[in-house]
PDB file of C-alpha atoms and ligand atoms in Angstrom:
ATOM      1  CA  MET Y   1     123.995 115.658  94.786  1.00 97.00           C
ATOM      2  CA  ILE Y   2     123.783 112.280  92.832  1.00 97.00           C
ATOM      3  CA  VAL Y   3     125.196 108.861  94.029  1.00 98.00           C
ATOM      4  CA  LEU Y   4     128.014 109.346  91.716  1.00 97.00           C
ATOM      5  CA  GLU Y   5     129.645 112.310  93.914  1.00 97.00           C
ATOM      6  CA  LEU Y   6     129.730 110.252  97.138  1.00 97.00           C
ATOM      7  CA  LEU Y   7     132.776 108.071  95.394  1.00 96.00           C
ATOM      8  CA  GLN Y   8     134.948 110.966  94.892  1.00 93.00           C
ATOM      9  CA  ASP Y   9     137.137 110.994  98.187  1.00 91.00           C
ATOM     10  CA  GLY Y  10     137.462 107.442  98.618  1.00 93.00           C
ATOM     11  CA  ILE Y  11     135.214 107.021 101.941  1.00 96.00           C
ATOM     12  CA  PHE Y  12     132.919 104.823  99.835  1.00 98.00           C
ATOM     13  CA  LYS Y  13     133.762 101.944  97.533  1.00 97.00           C
ATOM     14  CA  VAL Y  14     131.622 100.435  95.308  1.00 98.00           C
ATOM     15  CA  LEU Y  15     130.479  96.715  95.872  1.00 98.00           C
ATOM     16  CA  ASN Y  16     128.001  96.778  92.911  1.00 98.00           C
ATOM     17  CA  GLU Y  17     127.553  99.643  90.505  1.00 97.00           C
ATOM     18  CA  GLY Y  18     124.047  99.216  89.616  1.00 97.00           C
ATOM     19  CA  GLU Y  19     121.682 101.357  87.850  1.00 97.00           C
ATOM     20  CA  ASN Y  20     121.561 104.506  90.226  1.00 96.00           C
ATOM     21  CA  LEU Y  21     125.034 106.439  89.871  1.00 97.00           C
ATOM     22  CA  ASP Y  22     123.249 109.139  88.556  1.00 97.00           C
ATOM     23  CA  ARG Y  23     119.935 109.073  90.923  1.00 98.00           C
ATOM     24  CA  GLU Y  24     119.721 112.083  92.958  1.00 98.00           C
ATOM     25  CA  ILE Y  25     119.933 111.400  96.987  1.00 98.00           C
ATOM     26  CA  THR Y  26     117.150 113.027  98.949  1.00 98.00           C
ATOM     27  CA  VAL Y  27     118.404 112.136 102.541  1.00 98.00           C
ATOM     28  CA  PRO Y  28     120.729 109.876 104.294  1.00 98.00           C
ATOM     29  CA  TYR Y  29     118.356 107.159 106.472  1.00 98.00           C
ATOM     30  CA  CYS Y  30     119.767 104.708 109.093  1.00 98.00           C
ATOM     31  CA  CYS Y  31     117.934 101.607 110.133  1.00 97.00           C
ATOM     32  CA  ASP Y  32     118.900  97.559 110.255  1.00 97.00           C
ATOM     33  CA  LEU Y  33     115.404  96.734 111.043  1.00 97.00           C
ATOM     34  CA  LEU Y  34     113.740  95.849 107.522  1.00 97.00           C
ATOM     35  CA  SER Y  35     110.124  96.641 108.094  1.00 97.00           C
ATOM     36  CA  ILE Y  36     111.068  99.945 110.068  1.00 97.00           C
ATOM     37  CA  ALA Y  37     113.210 100.885 107.249  1.00 98.00           C
ATOM     38  CA  MET Y  38     110.683  99.869 104.653  1.00 97.00           C
ATOM     39  CA  GLY Y  39     107.754 102.202 106.640  1.00 96.00           C
ATOM     40  CA  LYS Y  40     109.968 104.893 107.292  1.00 97.00           C
ATOM     41  CA  MET Y  41     112.588 105.366 104.459  1.00 97.00           C
ATOM     42  CA  PRO Y  42     111.771 108.269 102.342  1.00 97.00           C
ATOM     43  CA  SER Y  43     111.874 107.684  98.430  1.00 96.00           C
ATOM     44  CA  GLY Y  44     115.379 108.294  97.054  1.00 97.00           C
ATOM     45  CA  ALA Y  45     117.305 107.753 100.698  1.00 98.00           C
ATOM     46  CA  ALA Y  46     120.960 106.878 100.986  1.00 98.00           C
ATOM     47  CA  TRP Y  47     120.190 103.889 103.129  1.00 98.00           C
ATOM     48  CA  VAL Y  48     123.058 103.014 105.782  1.00 98.00           C
ATOM     49  CA  THR Y  49     122.791  99.859 107.084  1.00 98.00           C
ATOM     50  CA  VAL Y  50     125.034  96.794 108.588  1.00 97.00           C
ATOM     51  CA  MET Y  51     122.485  94.261 107.228  1.00 96.00           C
ATOM     52  CA  GLY Y  52     124.172  93.035 103.897  1.00 95.00           C
ATOM     53  CA  ASN Y  53     121.671  90.114 103.119  1.00 94.00           C
ATOM     54  CA  VAL Y  54     119.345  89.512  99.875  1.00 95.00           C
ATOM     55  CA  ASN Y  55     116.381  90.856 102.334  1.00 95.00           C
ATOM     56  CA  THR Y  56     117.954  94.289 102.439  1.00 96.00           C
ATOM     57  CA  LEU Y  57     118.114  94.601  98.466  1.00 96.00           C
ATOM     58  CA  ALA Y  58     114.586  93.642  98.182  1.00 95.00           C
ATOM     59  CA  VAL Y  59     113.229  96.423 100.750  1.00 97.00           C
ATOM     60  CA  ALA Y  60     115.974  99.147  98.981  1.00 97.00           C
ATOM     61  CA  ALA Y  61     114.268  98.352  95.869  1.00 95.00           C
ATOM     62  CA  LEU Y  62     110.812  98.046  96.698  1.00 95.00           C
ATOM     63  CA  ALA Y  63     110.981 101.272  98.920  1.00 95.00           C
ATOM     64  CA  ASP Y  64     112.748 103.025  96.312  1.00 95.00           C
ATOM     65  CA  ALA Y  65     115.913 103.883  97.733  1.00 97.00           C
ATOM     66  CA  ALA Y  66     118.766 105.697  95.630  1.00 98.00           C
ATOM     67  CA  CYS Y  67     121.623 103.385  97.064  1.00 98.00           C
ATOM     68  CA  VAL Y  68     122.295 100.966  99.710  1.00 98.00           C
ATOM     69  CA  ILE Y  69     125.504 101.579 102.173  1.00 98.00           C
ATOM     70  CA  LEU Y  70     126.959  98.977 104.161  1.00 98.00           C
ATOM     71  CA  ALA Y  71     128.684 100.605 107.002  1.00 98.00           C
ATOM     72  CA  ASP Y  72     131.646  99.146 109.440  1.00 98.00           C
ATOM     73  CA  GLY Y  73     133.263  97.361 106.945  1.00 96.00           C
ATOM     74  CA  ILE Y  74     130.195  94.948 106.113  1.00 96.00           C
ATOM     75  CA  SER Y  75     130.294  93.259 102.853  1.00 96.00           C
ATOM     76  CA  LEU Y  76     127.386  91.569 100.561  1.00 96.00           C
ATOM     77  CA  ASP Y  77     126.917  87.793 100.961  1.00 92.00           C
ATOM     78  CA  GLU Y  78     127.339  85.814  97.714  1.00 93.00           C
ATOM     79  CA  GLN Y  79     123.521  85.510  97.530  1.00 93.00           C
ATOM     80  CA  ALA Y  80     123.130  89.246  97.806  1.00 95.00           C
ATOM     81  CA  LEU Y  81     125.848  90.357  95.602  1.00 96.00           C
ATOM     82  CA  ASN Y  82     123.813  88.207  92.992  1.00 95.00           C
ATOM     83  CA  LYS Y  83     120.674  89.831  93.511  1.00 94.00           C
ATOM     84  CA  ALA Y  84     122.015  93.198  93.669  1.00 96.00           C
ATOM     85  CA  LYS Y  85     123.317  92.615  90.162  1.00 97.00           C
ATOM     86  CA  GLU Y  86     120.379  91.020  88.743  1.00 94.00           C
ATOM     87  CA  GLN Y  87     118.187  93.812  90.133  1.00 93.00           C
ATOM     88  CA  GLY Y  88     120.606  96.795  89.367  1.00 96.00           C
ATOM     89  CA  ILE Y  89     120.639  97.838  92.878  1.00 97.00           C
ATOM     90  CA  THR Y  90     123.634 100.378  93.313  1.00 98.00           C
ATOM     91  CA  VAL Y  91     125.478  99.197  96.541  1.00 98.00           C
ATOM     92  CA  LEU Y  92     128.437 100.936  98.431  1.00 98.00           C
ATOM     93  CA  SER Y  93     130.341 100.132 101.384  1.00 98.00           C
ATOM     94  CA  SER Y  94     132.750 102.166 103.873  1.00 98.00           C
ATOM     95  CA  ASP Y  95     134.266 101.189 106.884  1.00 97.00           C
ATOM     96  CA  LEU Y  96     133.044 103.830 109.256  1.00 98.00           C
ATOM     97  CA  PRO Y  97     130.232 103.296 111.557  1.00 98.00           C
ATOM     98  CA  ILE Y  98     126.756 103.968 110.391  1.00 98.00           C
ATOM     99  CA  PHE Y  99     126.375 107.164 112.082  1.00 98.00           C
ATOM    100  CA  ASP Y 100     129.836 108.917 110.705  1.00 98.00           C
ATOM    101  CA  ALA Y 101     128.769 107.185 107.238  1.00 98.00           C
ATOM    102  CA  ALA Y 102     125.618 109.321 107.512  1.00 98.00           C
ATOM    103  CA  LEU Y 103     127.349 112.193 108.658  1.00 98.00           C
ATOM    104  CA  ILE Y 104     129.273 112.684 105.838  1.00 97.00           C
ATOM    105  CA  ILE Y 105     126.432 112.164 103.105  1.00 98.00           C
ATOM    106  CA  HIS Y 106     124.383 114.988 105.421  1.00 98.00           C
ATOM    107  CA  GLN Y 107     127.210 117.409 105.107  1.00 97.00           C
ATOM    108  CA  LYS Y 108     127.795 116.428 101.418  1.00 97.00           C
ATOM    109  CA  LEU Y 109     124.313 117.109 100.815  1.00 97.00           C
ATOM    110  CA  HIS Y 110     124.251 120.058 102.748  1.00 95.00           C
ATOM    111  CA  ALA Y 111     127.942 121.844 101.530  1.00 89.00           C
TER     112      ALA Y 111
ATOM    113  CA  MET F   1      91.890 100.065  80.148  1.00 52.00           C
ATOM    114  CA  ASN F   2      88.551  98.979  81.204  1.00 63.00           C
ATOM    115  CA  ASP F   3      89.088  95.229  81.607  1.00 84.00           C
ATOM    116  CA  LYS F   4      90.671  93.842  84.657  1.00 93.00           C
ATOM    117  CA  ILE F   5      94.357  92.795  84.740  1.00 95.00           C
ATOM    118  CA  THR F   6      95.028  89.959  87.206  1.00 97.00           C
ATOM    119  CA  MET F   7      98.353  88.264  88.256  1.00 97.00           C
ATOM    120  CA  HIS F   8      99.005  85.307  90.162  1.00 98.00           C
ATOM    121  CA  TYR F   9     102.024  84.475  91.947  1.00 97.00           C
ATOM    122  CA  GLN F  10     103.090  81.113  94.411  1.00 96.00           C
ATOM    123  CA  VAL F  11     105.152  82.019  97.343  1.00 95.00           C
ATOM    124  CA  PRO F  12     107.152  79.041  98.573  1.00 93.00           C
ATOM    125  CA  ALA F  13     107.933  78.729 102.108  1.00 88.00           C
ATOM    126  CA  ASP F  14     111.170  79.376 104.293  1.00 80.00           C
ATOM    127  CA  ASP F  15     112.889  80.754 100.820  1.00 83.00           C
ATOM    128  CA  PHE F  16     114.645  83.940 101.746  1.00 78.00           C
ATOM    129  CA  THR F  17     116.520  84.185  98.400  1.00 76.00           C
ATOM    130  CA  ARG F  18     113.163  84.231  96.337  1.00 81.00           C
ATOM    131  CA  ALA F  19     111.105  86.245  99.232  1.00 84.00           C
ATOM    132  CA  GLY F  20     110.025  89.465  97.474  1.00 90.00           C
ATOM    133  CA  GLU F  21     110.235  87.896  94.019  1.00 92.00           C
ATOM    134  CA  ALA F  22     106.393  88.413  93.518  1.00 95.00           C
ATOM    135  CA  SER F  23     106.433  92.117  94.705  1.00 96.00           C
ATOM    136  CA  SER F  24     109.178  92.741  92.358  1.00 94.00           C
ATOM    137  CA  SER F  25     107.446  91.454  89.506  1.00 96.00           C
ATOM    138  CA  VAL F  26     104.579  93.454  90.631  1.00 97.00           C
ATOM    139  CA  LYS F  27     106.018  96.520  90.820  1.00 96.00           C
ATOM    140  CA  SER F  28     107.719  96.406  87.436  1.00 95.00           C
ATOM    141  CA  LYS F  29     104.217  95.154  85.597  1.00 97.00           C
ATOM    142  CA  LEU F  30     102.635  98.117  87.067  1.00 97.00           C
ATOM    143  CA  LYS F  31     105.422 100.425  85.876  1.00 96.00           C
ATOM    144  CA  MET F  32     104.734  99.121  82.482  1.00 96.00           C
ATOM    145  CA  MET F  33     101.351  99.739  82.808  1.00 95.00           C
ATOM    146  CA  GLY F  34     101.990 103.436  83.466  1.00 95.00           C
ATOM    147  CA  VAL F  35     100.621 103.439  87.043  1.00 96.00           C
ATOM    148  CA  LYS F  36     101.932 106.592  89.193  1.00 96.00           C
ATOM    149  CA  PRO F  37     105.198 106.021  91.167  1.00 95.00           C
ATOM    150  CA  GLU F  38     103.475 106.681  94.247  1.00 95.00           C
ATOM    151  CA  ILE F  39     101.034 104.306  94.105  1.00 97.00           C
ATOM    152  CA  ILE F  40     103.536 101.406  93.060  1.00 97.00           C
ATOM    153  CA  ARG F  41     105.610 102.376  95.825  1.00 96.00           C
ATOM    154  CA  LYS F  42     102.425 101.832  98.308  1.00 97.00           C
ATOM    155  CA  VAL F  43     101.487  98.736  96.245  1.00 98.00           C
ATOM    156  CA  ALA F  44     105.168  97.386  96.445  1.00 97.00           C
ATOM    157  CA  ILE F  45     105.665  97.963 100.152  1.00 97.00           C
ATOM    158  CA  ALA F  46     102.288  96.309 101.402  1.00 98.00           C
ATOM    159  CA  MET F  47     102.732  93.395  99.232  1.00 98.00           C
ATOM    160  CA  TYR F  48     106.301  92.729 100.489  1.00 97.00           C
ATOM    161  CA  GLU F  49     105.333  92.921 104.020  1.00 98.00           C
ATOM    162  CA  GLY F  50     102.498  90.472 103.214  1.00 98.00           C
ATOM    163  CA  GLU F  51     104.869  88.178 101.128  1.00 97.00           C
ATOM    164  CA  ILE F  52     107.276  87.923 103.679  1.00 96.00           C
ATOM    165  CA  ASN F  53     104.646  87.236 106.258  1.00 97.00           C
ATOM    166  CA  MET F  54     103.917  84.539 104.433  1.00 96.00           C
ATOM    167  CA  VAL F  55     107.161  82.817 104.123  1.00 95.00           C
ATOM    168  CA  ILE F  56     108.110  83.482 107.966  1.00 95.00           C
ATOM    169  CA  HIS F  57     104.832  82.766 109.616  1.00 96.00           C
ATOM    170  CA  ALA F  58     103.014  80.692 107.535  1.00 96.00           C
ATOM    171  CA  SER F  59     105.155  78.254 105.020  1.00 92.00           C
ATOM    172  CA  GLY F  60     103.965  80.208 101.865  1.00 94.00           C
ATOM    173  CA  GLY F  61     100.930  80.727  99.776  1.00 97.00           C
ATOM    174  CA  THR F  62      99.418  82.322  97.017  1.00 98.00           C
ATOM    175  CA  ILE F  63      98.996  85.873  95.899  1.00 98.00           C
ATOM    176  CA  ASP F  64      96.356  87.167  93.394  1.00 98.00           C
ATOM    177  CA  VAL F  65      96.404  90.941  92.128  1.00 98.00           C
ATOM    178  CA  THR F  66      93.823  92.551  90.639  1.00 98.00           C
ATOM    179  CA  VAL F  67      94.509  96.080  88.595  1.00 97.00           C
ATOM    180  CA  SER F  68      91.008  97.757  87.852  1.00 96.00           C
ATOM    181  CA  GLN F  69      90.212 101.307  86.828  1.00 94.00           C
ATOM    182  CA  GLU F  70      89.569 102.088  90.325  1.00 96.00           C
ATOM    183  CA  GLU F  71      91.672 100.174  92.385  1.00 97.00           C
ATOM    184  CA  ILE F  72      94.491  97.593  92.865  1.00 98.00           C
ATOM    185  CA  THR F  73      93.742  94.778  95.156  1.00 98.00           C
ATOM    186  CA  ILE F  74      95.988  92.031  96.558  1.00 98.00           C
ATOM    187  CA  VAL F  75      94.768  88.930  97.856  1.00 98.00           C
ATOM    188  CA  LEU F  76      97.364  86.881 100.035  1.00 98.00           C
ATOM    189  CA  LYS F  77      96.316  83.468 101.048  1.00 98.00           C
ATOM    190  CA  ASP F  78      98.339  80.803 103.370  1.00 98.00           C
ATOM    191  CA  GLN F  79      97.308  77.286 104.991  1.00 97.00           C
ATOM    192  CA  GLY F  80      99.583  78.408 107.958  1.00 97.00           C
ATOM    193  CA  PRO F  81      98.797  78.544 111.609  1.00 98.00           C
ATOM    194  CA  GLY F  82      96.509  81.211 111.472  1.00 98.00           C
ATOM    195  CA  ILE F  83      96.772  84.775 113.467  1.00 98.00           C
ATOM    196  CA  GLU F  84      95.138  83.975 117.141  1.00 96.00           C
ATOM    197  CA  ASP F  85      94.497  87.735 118.250  1.00 98.00           C
ATOM    198  CA  ILE F  86      94.630  90.058 115.192  1.00 98.00           C
ATOM    199  CA  ASP F  87      94.528  93.237 117.049  1.00 98.00           C
ATOM    200  CA  GLN F  88      97.421  92.239 118.994  1.00 98.00           C
ATOM    201  CA  ALA F  89      99.295  91.122 115.879  1.00 98.00           C
ATOM    202  CA  MET F  90      98.464  94.721 114.128  1.00 98.00           C
ATOM    203  CA  ARG F  91      99.978  96.662 117.157  1.00 98.00           C
ATOM    204  CA  ALA F  92     103.415  98.197 116.376  1.00 97.00           C
ATOM    205  CA  GLY F  93     105.956  96.157 117.713  1.00 97.00           C
ATOM    206  CA  PHE F  94     104.189  93.031 118.384  1.00 98.00           C
ATOM    207  CA  SER F  95     106.016  89.986 116.803  1.00 98.00           C
ATOM    208  CA  THR F  96     106.498  86.463 117.032  1.00 98.00           C
ATOM    209  CA  ALA F  97     109.431  85.928 114.877  1.00 96.00           C
ATOM    210  CA  PRO F  98     111.989  83.374 116.339  1.00 95.00           C
ATOM    211  CA  ASP F  99     115.676  84.595 116.649  1.00 96.00           C
ATOM    212  CA  ASN F 100     116.949  82.940 113.446  1.00 94.00           C
ATOM    213  CA  ILE F 101     114.482  85.109 111.595  1.00 94.00           C
ATOM    214  CA  ARG F 102     115.320  88.722 113.872  1.00 95.00           C
ATOM    215  CA  ALA F 103     119.117  87.687 112.930  1.00 94.00           C
ATOM    216  CA  LEU F 104     117.810  88.484 108.864  1.00 93.00           C
ATOM    217  CA  GLY F 105     116.258  92.018 110.042  1.00 95.00           C
ATOM    218  CA  PHE F 106     112.773  90.891 110.627  1.00 96.00           C
ATOM    219  CA  GLY F 107     110.906  91.021 113.460  1.00 97.00           C
ATOM    220  CA  ALA F 108     110.277  94.598 114.330  1.00 97.00           C
ATOM    221  CA  GLY F 109     106.588  93.745 114.400  1.00 97.00           C
ATOM    222  CA  MET F 110     106.011  96.740 111.726  1.00 98.00           C
ATOM    223  CA  GLY F 111     104.881  94.462 108.683  1.00 98.00           C
ATOM    224  CA  LEU F 112     101.120  94.701 109.297  1.00 98.00           C
ATOM    225  CA  PRO F 113     101.174  98.358 110.671  1.00 98.00           C
ATOM    226  CA  ASN F 114     102.816  99.096 107.373  1.00 98.00           C
ATOM    227  CA  MET F 115     100.244  96.985 105.292  1.00 98.00           C
ATOM    228  CA  LYS F 116      97.787  99.371 107.131  1.00 98.00           C
ATOM    229  CA  LYS F 117      99.667 102.551 106.564  1.00 97.00           C
ATOM    230  CA  TYR F 118     100.112 102.237 102.678  1.00 97.00           C
ATOM    231  CA  THR F 119      96.923 101.003 101.815  1.00 98.00           C
ATOM    232  CA  ASP F 120      93.099 102.325 101.672  1.00 98.00           C
ATOM    233  CA  GLU F 121      91.957  99.301 102.967  1.00 98.00           C
ATOM    234  CA  LEU F 122      92.980  96.085 104.956  1.00 98.00           C
ATOM    235  CA  ILE F 123      91.103  93.359 105.686  1.00 98.00           C
ATOM    236  CA  ILE F 124      92.592  90.182 107.739  1.00 98.00           C
ATOM    237  CA  ASP F 125      90.517  86.727 107.900  1.00 98.00           C
ATOM    238  CA  SER F 126      92.243  84.304 110.158  1.00 98.00           C
ATOM    239  CA  GLU F 127      91.227  80.890 111.670  1.00 97.00           C
ATOM    240  CA  ILE F 128      93.628  78.991 114.036  1.00 98.00           C
ATOM    241  CA  GLY F 129      94.899  75.839 112.263  1.00 97.00           C
ATOM    242  CA  LYS F 130      93.495  76.936 108.585  1.00 97.00           C
ATOM    243  CA  GLY F 131      94.918  79.904 107.509  1.00 98.00           C
ATOM    244  CA  THR F 132      95.252  83.378 106.699  1.00 98.00           C
ATOM    245  CA  THR F 133      93.526  85.664 103.882  1.00 98.00           C
ATOM    246  CA  VAL F 134      94.811  89.353 104.007  1.00 98.00           C
ATOM    247  CA  THR F 135      93.045  91.415 101.649  1.00 98.00           C
ATOM    248  CA  MET F 136      94.311  94.919 101.001  1.00 98.00           C
ATOM    249  CA  LYS F 137      93.218  97.790  98.422  1.00 98.00           C
ATOM    250  CA  VAL F 138      95.022 100.678  97.165  1.00 98.00           C
ATOM    251  CA  LYS F 139      92.933 103.333  95.232  1.00 98.00           C
ATOM    252  CA  LEU F 140      93.933 104.900  91.947  1.00 97.00           C
ATOM    253  CA  PRO F 141      93.622 108.377  91.359  1.00 91.00           C
ATOM    254  CA  THR F 142      90.279 109.232  89.033  1.00 83.00           C
ATOM    255  CA  ASP F 143      92.173 111.719  86.464  1.00 69.00           C
TER     256      ASP F 143
HETATM  257  N1  ATP Q 201     100.436  85.047 107.477  1.00 65.86           N
HETATM  258  C1  ATP Q 201     100.359  84.995 108.833  1.00 65.86           C
HETATM  259  N2  ATP Q 201     100.154  83.733 109.458  1.00 65.86           N
HETATM  260  C2  ATP Q 201     100.204  83.727 110.616  1.00 65.86           C
HETATM  261  N3  ATP Q 201     100.475  84.479 111.540  1.00 65.86           N
HETATM  262  C3  ATP Q 201     100.781  85.790 111.242  1.00 65.86           C
HETATM  263  C4  ATP Q 201     101.113  86.199 109.685  1.00 65.86           C
HETATM  264  N4  ATP Q 201     101.251  87.220 109.434  1.00 65.86           N
HETATM  265  C5  ATP Q 201     101.611  88.099 110.563  1.00 65.86           C
HETATM  266  N5  ATP Q 201     101.579  86.878 111.506  1.00 65.86           N
HETATM  267  C6  ATP Q 201     101.594  87.473 113.193  1.00 65.86           C
HETATM  268  O1  ATP Q 201     101.625  88.905 113.351  1.00 65.86           O
HETATM  269  C7  ATP Q 201     102.738  89.169 114.050  1.00 65.86           C
HETATM  270  C8  ATP Q 201     102.929  90.600 113.756  1.00 65.86           C
HETATM  271  O2  ATP Q 201     103.369  90.474 111.771  1.00 65.86           O
HETATM  272  P1  ATP Q 201     104.191  91.696 111.169  1.00 65.86           P
HETATM  273  O3  ATP Q 201     104.594  91.488 110.132  1.00 65.86           O
HETATM  274  O4  ATP Q 201     103.538  93.134 111.982  1.00 65.86           O
HETATM  275  O5  ATP Q 201     105.593  91.392 112.052  1.00 65.86           O
HETATM  276  P2  ATP Q 201     106.746  90.620 111.974  1.00 65.86           P
HETATM  277  O6  ATP Q 201     106.489  89.779 110.764  1.00 65.86           O
HETATM  278  O7  ATP Q 201     106.682  89.597 113.272  1.00 65.86           O
HETATM  279  O8  ATP Q 201     108.196  91.289 112.070  1.00 65.86           O
HETATM  280  P3  ATP Q 201     108.333  92.156 110.904  1.00 65.86           P
HETATM  281  O9  ATP Q 201     107.224  92.376 109.704  1.00 65.86           O
HETATM  282  O10 ATP Q 201     108.431  93.489 111.585  1.00 65.86           O
HETATM  283  O11 ATP Q 201     109.495  91.892 110.319  1.00 65.86           O
HETATM  284  C9  ATP Q 201     103.853  88.006 113.499  1.00 65.86           C
HETATM  285  O12 ATP Q 201     105.099  87.973 114.515  1.00 65.86           O
HETATM  286  C10 ATP Q 201     102.901  86.577 113.400  1.00 65.86           C
HETATM  287  O13 ATP Q 201     102.781  86.280 115.147  1.00 65.86           O
HETATM  288 MG1   MG Q 202     106.159  90.921 109.173  1.00 65.86          MG
END
């Protein structure tokens, strides 16, 4: 499943389109602590988190996430939005809590 | 590619907007040089953890990256407070990060363990009151 397919039923909205809408998602991954995510997140992950700051985006890019998904209605701060634009990082958002958002991705991956 | 390629970066103190820029730059340069994605990912992760540690714990510093035919070497040098007990600092979960830094998502105490996990060699040389030099090597496959 590619990132674009997450947008079909309106559960996830686009905060920054970035360059990864056609990237294959390997797995949903949940964690808010940056170094744990950095160490454990698989390449190609759809990273679900509530931390919408510049550091999240740096980690997503360096650990090679497919996209960042901000859960619980969290948005990017202005600085982070600029960084996402600059680096072409695909960022989505959802009003669902982290677990529910990740579960939906899991179900779509295994549908 | 017989010659060594070197890159030099100045990492500013307490600037989280720019923290990670050196690692991003190295990542894109290695990509242009045709280094394998798995190797680039290792270097990017280890270097970012070192870079962010310099920003948070040591008021910035310098990073030198050398790419030879055999390996990529990353040397992070700071004039910060130094690390009192390196074994303790290396332990997963150990962190002295203050609350305002933790609020940004740092402070899991996993940075140094990640640097060890994603490199083939990690040497930490630190002196209290003088600073810390971290040297990491990632071997390049010989094919
Ligand atoms: N360059 C440095 N100068 C001084 N102290 C350092 C330096 N790097 C690491 N430390 C010390 O080692 C501890 C452990 O570092 P480590 O990177 O593993 O965790 P952290 O930075 O506290 O949290 P995390 O990396 O998980 O966000 C730090 O809390 C700090 O006390
Ligand atoms: Mg750290």
